Tab-separated table of C-alpha atoms and ligand atoms in Angstrom:
chain	number	residue	atom	x	y	z
A	1	MET	CA	0.000	0.000	0.000
A	2	GLU	CA	1.151	3.541	-0.684
A	3	LEU	CA	0.886	6.504	1.631
A	4	ARG	CA	-1.977	8.848	0.814
A	5	LEU	CA	-2.442	12.213	2.490
A	6	TYR	CA	-5.251	14.740	2.430
A	7	ASP	CA	-4.093	18.106	1.113
A	8	THR	CA	-6.025	21.164	2.344
A	9	LEU	CA	-5.016	23.087	-0.793
A	10	THR	CA	-6.321	20.652	-3.411
A	11	LYS	CA	-9.013	19.254	-1.061
A	12	GLU	CA	-8.251	15.675	-1.972
A	13	LYS	CA	-6.440	12.664	-0.675
A	14	ARG	CA	-3.444	12.053	-2.933
A	15	PRO	CA	-0.623	9.522	-3.072
A	16	PHE	CA	2.336	10.974	-1.229
A	17	VAL	CA	5.276	11.424	-3.570
A	18	PRO	CA	8.258	13.044	-1.848
A	19	LEU	CA	10.347	15.587	-3.732
A	20	ASP	CA	13.390	13.539	-2.675
A	21	ALA	CA	12.882	10.144	-1.031
A	22	ASN	CA	16.295	10.527	0.613
A	23	ASP	CA	15.298	13.817	2.183
A	24	VAL	CA	11.604	13.913	3.071
A	25	ARG	CA	10.844	17.320	4.584
A	26	MET	CA	8.057	18.420	6.926
A	27	TYR	CA	7.397	21.710	8.723
A	28	VAL	CA	4.864	22.099	11.523
A	29	CYS	CA	4.016	25.366	13.270
A	30	GLY	CA	5.083	25.124	16.883
A	31	PRO	CA	4.093	26.921	20.054
A	32	THR	CA	4.336	30.551	21.012
A	33	VAL	CA	6.133	30.220	24.309
A	34	TYR	CA	4.420	32.410	26.898
A	35	ASP	CA	2.407	29.970	29.029
A	36	PHE	CA	1.772	26.290	29.711
A	37	ALA	CA	0.611	24.495	26.558
A	38	HIS	CA	-3.015	23.326	26.725
A	39	ILE	CA	-4.347	19.963	25.649
A	40	GLY	CA	-5.469	21.440	22.305
A	41	ASN	CA	-1.836	22.318	21.577
A	42	ALA	CA	-0.957	18.680	22.232
A	43	ARG	CA	-3.039	17.605	19.239
A	44	PRO	CA	-0.739	18.772	16.417
A	45	VAL	CA	2.252	17.601	18.459
A	46	ILE	CA	0.884	14.044	18.688
A	47	VAL	CA	-0.660	13.873	15.212
A	48	PHE	CA	2.465	15.037	13.401
A	49	ASP	CA	4.631	12.872	15.630
A	50	VAL	CA	2.704	9.870	14.322
A	51	LEU	CA	3.259	11.085	10.769
A	52	PHE	CA	6.978	11.645	11.498
A	53	ARG	CA	7.234	8.082	12.838
A	54	LEU	CA	5.356	6.700	9.837
A	55	LEU	CA	7.607	8.573	7.388
A	56	ARG	CA	10.682	7.267	9.216
A	57	HIS	CA	9.232	3.775	9.000
A	58	LEU	CA	8.714	4.174	5.238
A	59	TYR	CA	11.796	6.143	4.176
A	60	GLY	CA	14.306	5.372	6.952
A	61	GLU	CA	15.176	7.437	10.002
A	62	ALA	CA	18.055	9.243	8.321
A	63	HIS	CA	15.893	10.365	5.400
A	64	VAL	CA	13.191	12.365	7.139
A	65	LYS	CA	13.631	15.911	8.394
A	66	TYR	CA	10.982	17.334	10.700
A	67	VAL	CA	11.128	21.012	11.621
A	68	ARG	CA	8.885	22.457	14.336
A	69	ASN	CA	9.583	26.041	15.289
A	70	ILE	CA	9.394	27.917	18.555
A	71	THR	CA	7.885	31.381	18.323
A	72	ASP	CA	9.783	33.427	20.877
A	73	VAL	CA	8.884	36.922	19.702
A	74	ASP	CA	5.276	37.942	20.210
A	75	ASP	CA	3.114	40.497	22.023
A	76	LYS	CA	1.767	37.835	24.358
A	77	ILE	CA	5.323	37.008	25.443
A	78	ASN	CA	6.077	40.688	26.087
A	79	ASP	CA	2.896	41.141	28.147
A	80	ARG	CA	3.629	38.054	30.188
A	81	ALA	CA	7.211	39.131	30.837
A	82	ALA	CA	6.143	42.595	32.035
A	83	ARG	CA	3.531	41.037	34.319
A	84	ASP	CA	5.636	38.219	35.809
A	85	PHE	CA	8.970	39.996	36.173
A	86	PRO	CA	8.160	43.667	36.699
A	87	GLY	CA	11.553	44.317	38.360
A	88	LEU	CA	13.638	43.134	35.390
A	89	PRO	CA	14.534	44.950	32.180
A	90	LEU	CA	11.973	43.771	29.599
A	91	ASN	CA	14.478	41.888	27.432
A	92	GLU	CA	15.743	39.868	30.402
A	93	ALA	CA	12.209	39.186	31.550
A	94	ILE	CA	11.314	37.988	28.061
A	95	ARG	CA	14.259	35.615	28.044
A	96	LYS	CA	13.113	34.174	31.368
A	97	VAL	CA	9.561	33.643	30.069
A	98	THR	CA	10.636	31.991	26.817
A	99	GLU	CA	13.236	29.779	28.522
A	100	GLN	CA	10.892	28.572	31.245
A	101	THR	CA	7.973	28.036	28.901
A	102	GLY	CA	10.163	26.325	26.324
A	103	GLN	CA	11.489	23.887	28.922
A	104	GLN	CA	7.990	23.200	30.177
A	105	PHE	CA	6.827	22.536	26.617
A	106	HIS	CA	9.637	20.013	26.139
A	107	ALA	CA	8.861	18.244	29.408
A	108	ASP	CA	5.181	18.030	28.386
A	109	VAL	CA	5.666	16.725	24.862
A	110	ASP	CA	8.406	14.286	25.899
A	111	ALA	CA	5.908	12.807	28.345
A	112	LEU	CA	3.391	12.466	25.506
A	113	GLY	CA	5.827	10.141	23.758
A	114	ALA	CA	6.554	12.631	20.963
A	115	LEU	CA	9.992	12.387	19.377
A	116	ARG	CA	11.907	15.636	19.286
A	117	PRO	CA	11.801	17.120	15.773
A	118	SER	CA	15.030	17.059	13.753
A	119	VAL	CA	15.328	20.834	14.163
A	120	GLU	CA	13.539	23.219	16.536
A	121	PRO	CA	14.396	26.662	15.216
A	122	ARG	CA	13.654	29.794	17.225
A	123	ALA	CA	12.243	32.849	15.521
A	124	THR	CA	14.744	35.198	17.189
A	125	GLU	CA	17.607	33.239	15.616
A	126	HIS	CA	16.247	33.756	12.080
A	127	ILE	CA	15.738	37.500	11.890
A	128	GLY	CA	18.373	37.724	9.131
A	129	GLU	CA	16.428	35.300	6.905
A	130	MET	CA	13.231	37.234	7.591
A	131	ARG	CA	14.882	40.464	6.507
A	132	GLU	CA	16.189	38.765	3.370
A	133	ILE	CA	12.736	37.518	2.350
A	134	ILE	CA	11.220	40.930	3.057
A	135	GLU	CA	13.847	42.616	0.850
A	136	LYS	CA	13.042	40.200	-1.982
A	137	LEU	CA	9.331	40.931	-1.607
A	138	VAL	CA	9.871	44.680	-1.707
A	139	LYS	CA	12.130	44.332	-4.749
A	140	GLY	CA	9.564	42.162	-6.495
A	141	GLY	CA	6.816	44.731	-5.920
A	142	PHE	CA	4.833	42.535	-3.525
A	143	ALA	CA	5.571	44.574	-0.410
A	144	TYR	CA	6.128	48.211	0.535
A	145	ALA	CA	7.358	50.240	3.488
A	146	ALA	CA	5.092	52.768	5.174
A	147	GLU	CA	5.455	54.513	8.529
A	148	ASP	CA	8.233	52.139	9.647
A	149	HIS	CA	6.100	49.097	8.771
A	150	VAL	CA	6.586	46.758	5.836
A	151	LEU	CA	3.350	45.434	4.392
A	152	PHE	CA	2.599	42.619	2.003
A	153	SER	CA	0.013	43.306	-0.682
A	154	PRO	CA	-2.132	40.293	-1.619
A	155	GLN	CA	-3.603	42.431	-4.394
A	156	ALA	CA	-0.149	42.936	-5.941
A	157	MET	CA	0.368	39.175	-5.747
A	158	ASN	CA	-2.857	38.346	-7.563
A	159	ALA	CA	-2.214	41.064	-10.134
A	160	ALA	CA	1.227	39.619	-10.942
A	161	ASN	CA	-0.182	36.187	-11.624
A	162	ALA	CA	3.080	34.915	-13.150
A	163	GLY	CA	3.578	31.334	-12.035
A	164	LEU	CA	2.365	32.172	-8.540
A	165	PRO	CA	-0.483	30.626	-6.603
A	166	ARG	CA	-3.619	32.718	-6.138
A	167	TYR	CA	-3.871	34.479	-2.774
A	168	GLY	CA	-6.828	32.853	-1.029
A	169	ALA	CA	-6.466	29.457	-2.706
A	170	LEU	CA	-5.354	27.593	0.416
A	171	SER	CA	-8.158	28.877	2.625
A	172	ASN	CA	-10.656	28.819	-0.239
A	173	ARG	CA	-11.418	32.517	-0.026
A	174	SER	CA	-11.753	35.058	-2.744
A	175	LEU	CA	-9.601	38.150	-2.429
A	176	ASP	CA	-12.379	40.228	-3.999
A	177	GLU	CA	-14.737	39.171	-1.241
A	178	MET	CA	-12.079	39.887	1.346
A	179	ILE	CA	-11.627	43.359	-0.104
A	180	ALA	CA	-15.369	43.970	-0.151
A	181	GLY	CA	-15.935	42.731	3.360
A	182	ALA	CA	-12.604	43.851	4.774
A	183	ARG	CA	-12.626	44.550	8.436
A	184	VAL	CA	-9.136	43.104	8.691
A	185	ASP	CA	-7.048	45.448	10.814
A	186	VAL	CA	-7.829	48.813	9.312
A	187	ALA	CA	-4.699	50.914	9.785
A	188	PRO	CA	-3.573	54.241	8.333
A	189	TYR	CA	-0.266	52.898	7.010
A	190	LYS	CA	-1.940	50.221	4.843
A	191	LYS	CA	-2.682	50.966	1.200
A	192	ASP	CA	-5.387	48.314	1.237
A	193	ASN	CA	-7.211	46.731	4.118
A	194	THR	CA	-6.135	43.260	3.030
A	195	ASP	CA	-2.419	44.114	3.333
A	196	PHE	CA	-0.687	42.333	6.185
A	197	VAL	CA	2.348	43.157	8.305
A	198	LEU	CA	5.783	41.712	7.525
A	199	TRP	CA	7.685	44.045	9.831
A	200	LYS	CA	6.670	46.624	12.408
A	201	PRO	CA	8.282	49.129	14.738
A	202	SER	CA	9.155	48.004	18.268
A	203	LYS	CA	7.878	49.973	21.220
A	204	PRO	CA	10.571	51.390	23.543
A	205	GLY	CA	12.122	48.601	25.617
A	206	GLU	CA	10.759	45.833	23.401
A	207	PRO	CA	13.090	43.475	21.519
A	208	SER	CA	14.177	45.116	18.271
A	209	TRP	CA	16.433	44.429	15.326
A	210	PRO	CA	17.769	46.472	12.406
A	211	SER	CA	14.929	46.892	9.926
A	212	PRO	CA	14.767	45.911	6.249
A	213	ALA	CA	13.533	48.028	3.337
A	214	GLY	CA	15.542	51.136	4.235
A	215	ILE	CA	13.647	51.764	7.481
A	216	LYS	CA	15.897	53.628	9.936
A	217	ALA	CA	14.170	52.751	13.203
A	218	GLU	CA	14.693	49.256	14.605
A	219	GLY	CA	11.722	46.943	14.543
A	220	ARG	CA	10.478	43.384	14.807
A	221	PRO	CA	8.935	40.806	12.495
A	222	GLY	CA	5.280	39.957	12.023
A	223	TRP	CA	4.227	36.426	12.911
A	224	HIS	CA	3.725	34.959	9.430
A	225	ILE	CA	7.169	35.864	8.113
A	226	GLU	CA	8.796	33.864	10.912
A	227	CYS	CA	7.598	30.536	9.553
A	228	SER	CA	8.457	31.409	5.942
A	229	ALA	CA	12.004	32.206	7.085
A	230	MET	CA	12.515	29.143	9.289
A	231	ALA	CA	11.030	26.745	6.737
A	232	TRP	CA	13.252	28.249	4.022
A	233	LYS	CA	16.398	28.063	6.142
A	234	HIS	CA	15.915	24.441	7.185
A	235	LEU	CA	13.873	22.875	4.370
A	236	GLY	CA	14.449	25.045	1.328
A	237	GLU	CA	12.111	27.037	-0.917
A	238	HIS	CA	9.873	24.065	-1.670
A	239	PHE	CA	9.303	21.042	0.566
A	240	ASP	CA	6.911	18.158	1.098
A	241	ILE	CA	4.543	18.684	4.017
A	242	HIS	CA	3.422	21.698	6.019
A	243	GLY	CA	1.201	21.118	9.031
A	244	GLY	CA	-0.598	22.782	11.910
A	245	GLY	CA	-4.021	23.167	13.469
A	246	ILE	CA	-7.010	24.034	11.282
A	247	ASP	CA	-7.187	27.508	12.851
A	248	LEU	CA	-3.881	28.352	11.181
A	249	VAL	CA	-5.123	27.957	7.575
A	250	PHE	CA	-6.175	31.584	7.519
A	251	PRO	CA	-4.487	33.939	7.800
A	252	HIS	CA	-1.246	32.308	8.962
A	253	HIS	CA	-0.673	29.654	6.298
A	254	GLU	CA	-2.298	31.636	3.503
A	255	ASN	CA	0.199	34.391	4.272
A	256	GLU	CA	3.144	32.016	4.570
A	257	VAL	CA	2.422	30.676	1.083
A	258	ALA	CA	2.105	34.203	-0.263
A	259	GLN	CA	5.433	35.324	1.234
A	260	THR	CA	7.422	32.266	0.247
A	261	CYS	CA	6.024	31.851	-3.262
A	262	CYS	CA	6.369	35.545	-4.123
A	263	ALA	CA	9.886	35.812	-2.669
A	264	PHE	CA	11.167	32.786	-4.576
A	265	HIS	CA	8.877	32.936	-7.622
A	266	ARG	CA	7.390	29.533	-7.026
A	267	GLU	CA	4.023	27.965	-7.541
A	268	ARG	CA	4.144	25.887	-4.356
A	269	MET	CA	5.637	26.197	-0.920
A	270	ALA	CA	4.683	22.749	0.373
A	271	ASN	CA	3.208	19.939	-1.697
A	272	TYR	CA	0.823	18.780	1.036
A	273	TRP	CA	-0.892	21.044	3.547
A	274	MET	CA	-2.171	19.101	6.518
A	275	HIS	CA	-4.382	20.436	9.301
A	276	ASN	CA	-5.616	18.805	12.458
A	277	GLY	CA	-9.164	19.460	13.628
A	278	PHE	CA	-9.937	21.276	16.846
A	279	LEU	CA	-10.212	19.828	20.320
A	280	GLN	CA	-13.030	20.710	22.677
A	281	VAL	CA	-13.540	19.633	26.268
A	282	GLU	CA	-16.681	17.792	27.413
A	283	SER	CA	-18.516	19.179	24.323
A	284	GLU	CA	-17.544	22.783	24.998
A	285	LYS	CA	-15.002	25.078	23.429
A	286	MET	CA	-12.024	25.228	25.736
A	287	SER	CA	-11.528	28.682	27.151
A	288	LYS	CA	-10.193	30.320	30.263
A	289	SER	CA	-13.498	32.103	30.900
A	290	LEU	CA	-15.500	28.843	30.852
A	291	GLY	CA	-13.087	27.375	33.384
A	292	ASN	CA	-12.502	24.261	31.266
A	293	PHE	CA	-9.051	25.223	30.093
A	294	ILE	CA	-6.716	22.299	30.814
A	295	THR	CA	-2.967	22.298	30.429
A	296	ILE	CA	-0.952	19.245	29.438
A	297	HIS	CA	0.973	19.743	32.673
A	298	GLU	CA	-2.180	19.407	34.811
A	299	LEU	CA	-3.341	16.311	32.965
A	300	LEU	CA	0.067	14.699	33.380
A	301	ALA	CA	-0.346	14.935	37.148
A	302	ASP	CA	-3.294	12.532	36.877
A	303	TRP	CA	-2.556	10.422	33.798
A	304	PRO	CA	0.512	8.897	32.193
A	305	GLY	CA	1.369	10.733	28.974
A	306	GLU	CA	0.709	7.627	26.885
A	307	VAL	CA	-2.913	7.654	28.063
A	308	LEU	CA	-3.287	11.194	26.725
A	309	ARG	CA	-1.587	10.089	23.512
A	310	LEU	CA	-3.892	7.117	22.972
A	311	ASN	CA	-6.903	9.215	23.829
A	312	MET	CA	-5.904	11.748	21.186
A	313	LEU	CA	-5.361	9.123	18.490
A	314	LYS	CA	-8.746	7.450	18.965
A	315	THR	CA	-10.184	10.251	16.805
A	316	HIS	CA	-9.078	10.805	13.208
A	317	TYR	CA	-6.841	13.872	13.054
A	318	ARG	CA	-9.104	15.835	10.723
A	319	SER	CA	-12.242	15.378	12.830
A	320	PRO	CA	-13.051	17.535	15.801
A	321	ILE	CA	-12.244	15.747	19.042
A	322	ASP	CA	-14.311	15.841	22.193
A	323	TRP	CA	-11.959	15.409	25.140
A	324	THR	CA	-13.843	13.719	27.984
A	325	MET	CA	-13.015	12.147	31.313
A	326	LYS	CA	-14.935	9.041	30.320
A	327	SER	CA	-12.836	8.525	27.216
A	328	LEU	CA	-9.639	9.098	29.220
A	329	GLU	CA	-10.658	6.405	31.686
A	330	GLU	CA	-11.247	3.971	28.826
A	331	SER	CA	-7.895	4.829	27.276
A	332	ALA	CA	-6.194	4.209	30.630
A	333	LYS	CA	-7.841	0.773	30.909
A	334	THR	CA	-6.793	-0.148	27.388
A	335	LEU	CA	-3.187	0.830	28.020
A	336	ASP	CA	-3.095	-1.010	31.360
A	337	ASP	CA	-4.136	-4.118	29.487
A	338	TRP	CA	-1.664	-3.631	26.636
A	339	TYR	CA	1.141	-3.013	29.115
A	340	ARG	CA	0.259	-6.196	30.989
A	341	VAL	CA	0.232	-8.414	27.913
A	342	ALA	CA	2.734	-6.767	25.557
A	343	ALA	CA	5.239	-4.494	27.324
A	344	ASP	CA	7.661	-7.254	28.293
A	345	VAL	CA	7.296	-9.277	25.080
A	346	ALA	CA	10.012	-9.121	22.395
A	347	PRO	CA	8.413	-6.883	19.759
A	348	GLY	CA	7.728	-8.252	16.297
A	349	LYS	CA	7.398	-6.205	13.121
A	350	PRO	CA	4.550	-3.675	13.105
A	351	ALA	CA	1.502	-5.437	11.643
A	352	ALA	CA	0.170	-4.572	8.195
A	353	SER	CA	-3.299	-4.351	9.764
A	354	VAL	CA	-2.003	-1.391	11.795
A	355	VAL	CA	0.295	0.232	9.221
A	356	ASP	CA	-2.196	0.086	6.317
A	357	PRO	CA	-4.832	2.307	7.957
A	358	LEU	CA	-2.069	4.773	8.847
A	359	LEU	CA	-1.073	4.883	5.173
A	360	ASP	CA	-4.631	5.950	4.430
A	361	ASP	CA	-4.291	9.557	5.628
A	362	LEU	CA	-3.337	8.534	9.184
A	363	ASN	CA	-6.465	6.609	10.035
A	364	THR	CA	-5.514	6.083	13.664
A	365	PRO	CA	-8.979	4.939	14.878
A	366	LEU	CA	-8.813	2.022	12.443
A	367	ALA	CA	-5.204	1.303	13.428
A	368	ILE	CA	-6.280	1.197	17.082
A	369	ALA	CA	-9.122	-1.186	16.240
A	370	ALA	CA	-6.496	-3.427	14.617
A	371	LEU	CA	-4.391	-3.263	17.793
A	372	HIS	CA	-7.361	-4.620	19.738
A	373	GLY	CA	-7.530	-7.460	17.218
A	374	LEU	CA	-3.829	-8.284	17.630
A	375	ARG	CA	-4.292	-8.470	21.411
A	376	SER	CA	-5.848	-11.899	20.984
A	377	SER	CA	-4.091	-13.069	17.797
A	378	ASP	CA	-0.442	-11.878	17.733
A	379	VAL	CA	1.073	-10.298	20.843
A	380	PRO	CA	4.596	-9.736	19.390
A	381	ALA	CA	3.005	-7.850	16.474
A	382	LEU	CA	0.910	-5.904	18.995
A	383	ALA	CA	4.102	-4.968	20.866
A	384	GLY	CA	5.919	-3.945	17.654
A	385	SER	CA	2.978	-1.935	16.367
A	386	LEU	CA	2.489	-0.151	19.685
A	387	ARG	CA	6.161	0.812	19.774
A	388	MET	CA	6.011	2.169	16.257
A	389	LEU	CA	3.111	4.353	17.373
A	390	GLY	CA	5.073	5.704	20.336
A	391	PHE	CA	3.679	3.486	23.104
A	392	LEU	CA	5.251	0.997	25.552
A	393	SER	CA	8.182	3.215	26.445
A	394	GLU	CA	8.310	1.514	29.859
A	395	SER	CA	8.350	-2.031	31.184
A	396	ALA	CA	5.144	-3.491	32.620
A	397	ALA	CA	6.582	-3.161	36.138
A	398	GLN	CA	7.563	0.491	35.633
A	399	TRP	CA	4.087	1.250	34.307
A	400	GLU	CA	2.386	-0.428	37.232
A	401	GLY	CA	4.750	1.226	39.709
A	402	ARG	CA	4.202	4.695	38.294
A	403	LYS	CA	0.466	4.201	38.297
A	404	GLN	CA	0.541	3.265	41.950
A	405	GLN	CA	2.705	6.249	42.734
A	406	ALA	CA	0.419	8.552	40.788
A	407	SER	CA	-2.618	7.224	42.603
A	408	GLY	CA	-0.859	7.495	45.948
A	409	VAL	CA	-1.118	3.753	46.619
A	410	ASP	CA	1.672	2.394	48.785
A	411	ALA	CA	2.540	-1.004	47.313
A	412	LYS	CA	4.151	-2.209	50.574
A	413	GLU	CA	1.010	-1.394	52.524
A	414	VAL	CA	-1.088	-3.242	49.939
A	415	GLU	CA	1.119	-6.323	50.239
A	416	ARG	CA	0.919	-6.160	54.047
A	417	LEU	CA	-2.896	-5.978	53.968
A	418	LEU	CA	-3.040	-8.809	51.460
A	419	SER	CA	-0.993	-11.119	53.666
A	420	GLU	CA	-3.237	-10.227	56.625
A	421	ARG	CA	-6.210	-11.088	54.471
A	422	THR	CA	-4.659	-14.403	53.422
A	423	ALA	CA	-4.080	-15.180	57.086
A	424	ALA	CA	-7.703	-14.266	57.941
A	425	ARG	CA	-8.978	-16.508	55.167
A	426	GLY	CA	-6.704	-19.279	56.445
A	427	ARG	CA	-8.447	-19.141	59.798
A	428	LYS	CA	-11.827	-18.801	58.037
A	429	ASP	CA	-12.366	-15.291	59.411
A	430	PHE	CA	-14.317	-14.124	56.374
A	431	GLY	CA	-15.612	-11.021	58.143
A	432	GLU	CA	-12.032	-9.800	58.539
A	433	SER	CA	-11.061	-10.827	55.001
A	434	ASP	CA	-14.027	-8.882	53.574
A	435	ARG	CA	-13.134	-5.888	55.724
A	436	ILE	CA	-9.619	-5.849	54.288
A	437	ARG	CA	-10.905	-6.182	50.745
A	438	ASP	CA	-13.212	-3.195	51.281
A	439	LEU	CA	-10.338	-1.252	52.773
A	440	LEU	CA	-8.231	-1.939	49.674
A	441	ALA	CA	-11.127	-1.011	47.396
A	442	ALA	CA	-11.372	2.309	49.198
A	443	MET	CA	-7.676	2.835	48.445
A	444	GLY	CA	-8.420	2.202	44.776
A	445	VAL	CA	-6.991	-1.325	44.741
A	446	ALA	CA	-8.940	-4.225	43.247
A	447	ILE	CA	-7.933	-7.790	44.073
A	448	LYS	CA	-8.464	-10.997	42.203
A	449	ASP	CA	-8.204	-14.432	43.778
A	450	SER	CA	-7.240	-17.399	41.665
A	451	ARG	CA	-5.742	-20.817	42.156
A	452	ASP	CA	-2.260	-19.305	41.783
A	453	GLY	CA	-2.814	-16.765	44.527
A	454	THR	CA	-4.050	-13.211	44.789
A	455	THR	CA	-3.179	-10.462	42.330
A	456	TRP	CA	-4.046	-6.818	42.665
A	457	GLU	CA	-4.224	-3.708	40.538
A	458	VAL	CA	-4.912	-0.056	40.954
A	459	VAL	CA	-8.230	0.943	39.459
A	460	ARG	CA	-9.019	4.584	38.906
B	1	AMP	P1	-0.703	28.430	19.248
B	1	AMP	O1	0.387	28.396	20.297
B	1	AMP	O2	-2.008	28.969	19.715
B	1	AMP	O3	-0.223	29.071	17.952
B	1	AMP	O4	-1.017	26.918	18.884
B	1	AMP	C1	-0.038	25.950	18.626
B	1	AMP	C2	-0.665	24.835	17.819
B	1	AMP	O5	-1.779	24.257	18.521
B	1	AMP	C3	-1.219	25.283	16.475
B	1	AMP	O6	-0.934	24.288	15.503
B	1	AMP	C4	-2.711	25.384	16.725
B	1	AMP	O7	-3.444	25.202	15.538
B	1	AMP	C5	-2.932	24.229	17.668
B	1	AMP	N1	-4.145	24.380	18.490
B	1	AMP	C6	-4.448	25.419	19.317
B	1	AMP	N2	-5.641	25.198	19.948
B	1	AMP	C7	-6.110	24.003	19.521
B	1	AMP	C8	-7.272	23.199	19.817
B	1	AMP	N3	-8.206	23.596	20.695
B	1	AMP	N4	-7.413	22.021	19.163
B	1	AMP	C9	-6.477	21.596	18.294
B	1	AMP	N5	-5.357	22.271	17.975
B	1	AMP	C10	-5.155	23.471	18.575
B	2	ZN	ZN1	3.721	28.941	11.325
C-alpha cells in the first residue's frame, strides 16, 4: 500500500510522492512560548509525531527531516514578561519567560511520547532570513514600506499572476470578497485593508532588530514571516509537508504561502498542507473564561502521557475531538491491558493491519481497532505496532509502579494488607477478610483471587 495524504489546498487525498525520497521534509508550526501548553496544543504535536514516525518507518530514520519552530517573539510574550517579572529589564524578563515556557513545553511533549523534531528553530535566531525575504518581496513589488512598517500586498500578488499561486487558494477565499468585506485590521499605514504586516516598529524597551527596506528605526517581524524564514532556512524554498491546526489555515498559512512563493517565484511552498481538527472539552469550546481550560501539565499529574496520547489518536486527526473524562478512563484501561500483555514481550514487526490504515491519511482509529484485534491473535506484532506508534516506552513493572505512585497507593502497605487477608482466610475469618478487601477497594486497589494466589491492581 502507498501513503496517501489529504491536502487542504487541493481538497483531496493524494498519493504521497516526496520531492526527494532521501530527504523527506516536513514543517509544523510550533508553540508561542508564553504559558503552559493546553491539551489542544498537544493535538498537532501528537498527530504530526505519528506522521513523522510513519515517514521514518517508510523512508528510513536518516531520510526524514521534521522542523517544528518555537515562536519566541510575540506580544503575548512581552505582556507576560512585564507582568511576571516587573523588576527586570523587559528583554531579560522575556528571556526568562521563553526559557521557562520552552522547557515546560519540552517536558510536556516528551511525556506524551513525541519524538523531538530534527530541528527546533527559534524565531529570534532567524531574523536575518526574515529580513532577506522581506527585501526580496519589496524588490519584487509585492511589499512596501510605510510609517516604519513593511506590508505585504495580496492584491499585488494576484495582479502579478506569473507562475504564482492565487492568494486565497489555500483557505478557499476570494480576495475580492475579502476586499469587499474587509474589516481586517484597518490601519492608516496600509494601502489596502487586506495588506498584512511583515515588519513593524518596536515599542521602547521591546526586543528590536535592524529593519529591512531602508527603514531607519529598529523593529520586529510579524508572525507569518517567521515561519516562511525558518522553513526556508531548514527545508528550502519548496518542501513536502506543512502542518498545523485548522485555525492556522487563515491567515497564517495563507500568508506564509504568499510570502514564500512571491519571494522565490514559485508555484508551491509545500506539496501537502495538513491540518488537524480542533479539540473541545466535554462538548464545549475550551476557554479560560469557561473554566474548562486544561494544560498538558495538569493532565500529566493525573494520567501517564501515553494515556493522553492514545486518547488523542482514537479520533481521526481531521475530525473535531471531544476530550472527555470518560474517554480518558477507557484509554487508561486499554493501556493497562496492553502493558500487561505486551510491554515485556520481544516486539515483532509492526503489523500490516495497523500500518495500512495509517497509510490511508493517518487513520488512527482504524489502526487502534487493529491493535485490539492483535491483542488476541499476535502479541509480538501488537508490541511492535504499539512501539512504532510511540507506546510501551516503559516495562510493565515500571508502568504499574508509576500508576501506583500517581494514585498514591503504597505497594508495601497493599502487600501487608493482602498477607493479613490471606491469614484471615486461612483461619476462616471471612468477616475480617471482607473488611480488608473493602479497605483496599477504598484505596483504589482491586484484588483478584485465583488458584495461583491473589493479584491486585490499581483501578481509577
Ligand atoms: P498556538 O500556540 O495557539 O499558535 O497553537 C499551537 C498549535 O496548537 C497550532 O498548531 C494550533 O493550531 C494548535 N491548536 C491550538 N488550539 C487548539 C485546539 N483547541 N485544538 C487543536 N489544535 C489546537
Ligand atoms: Zn507557522
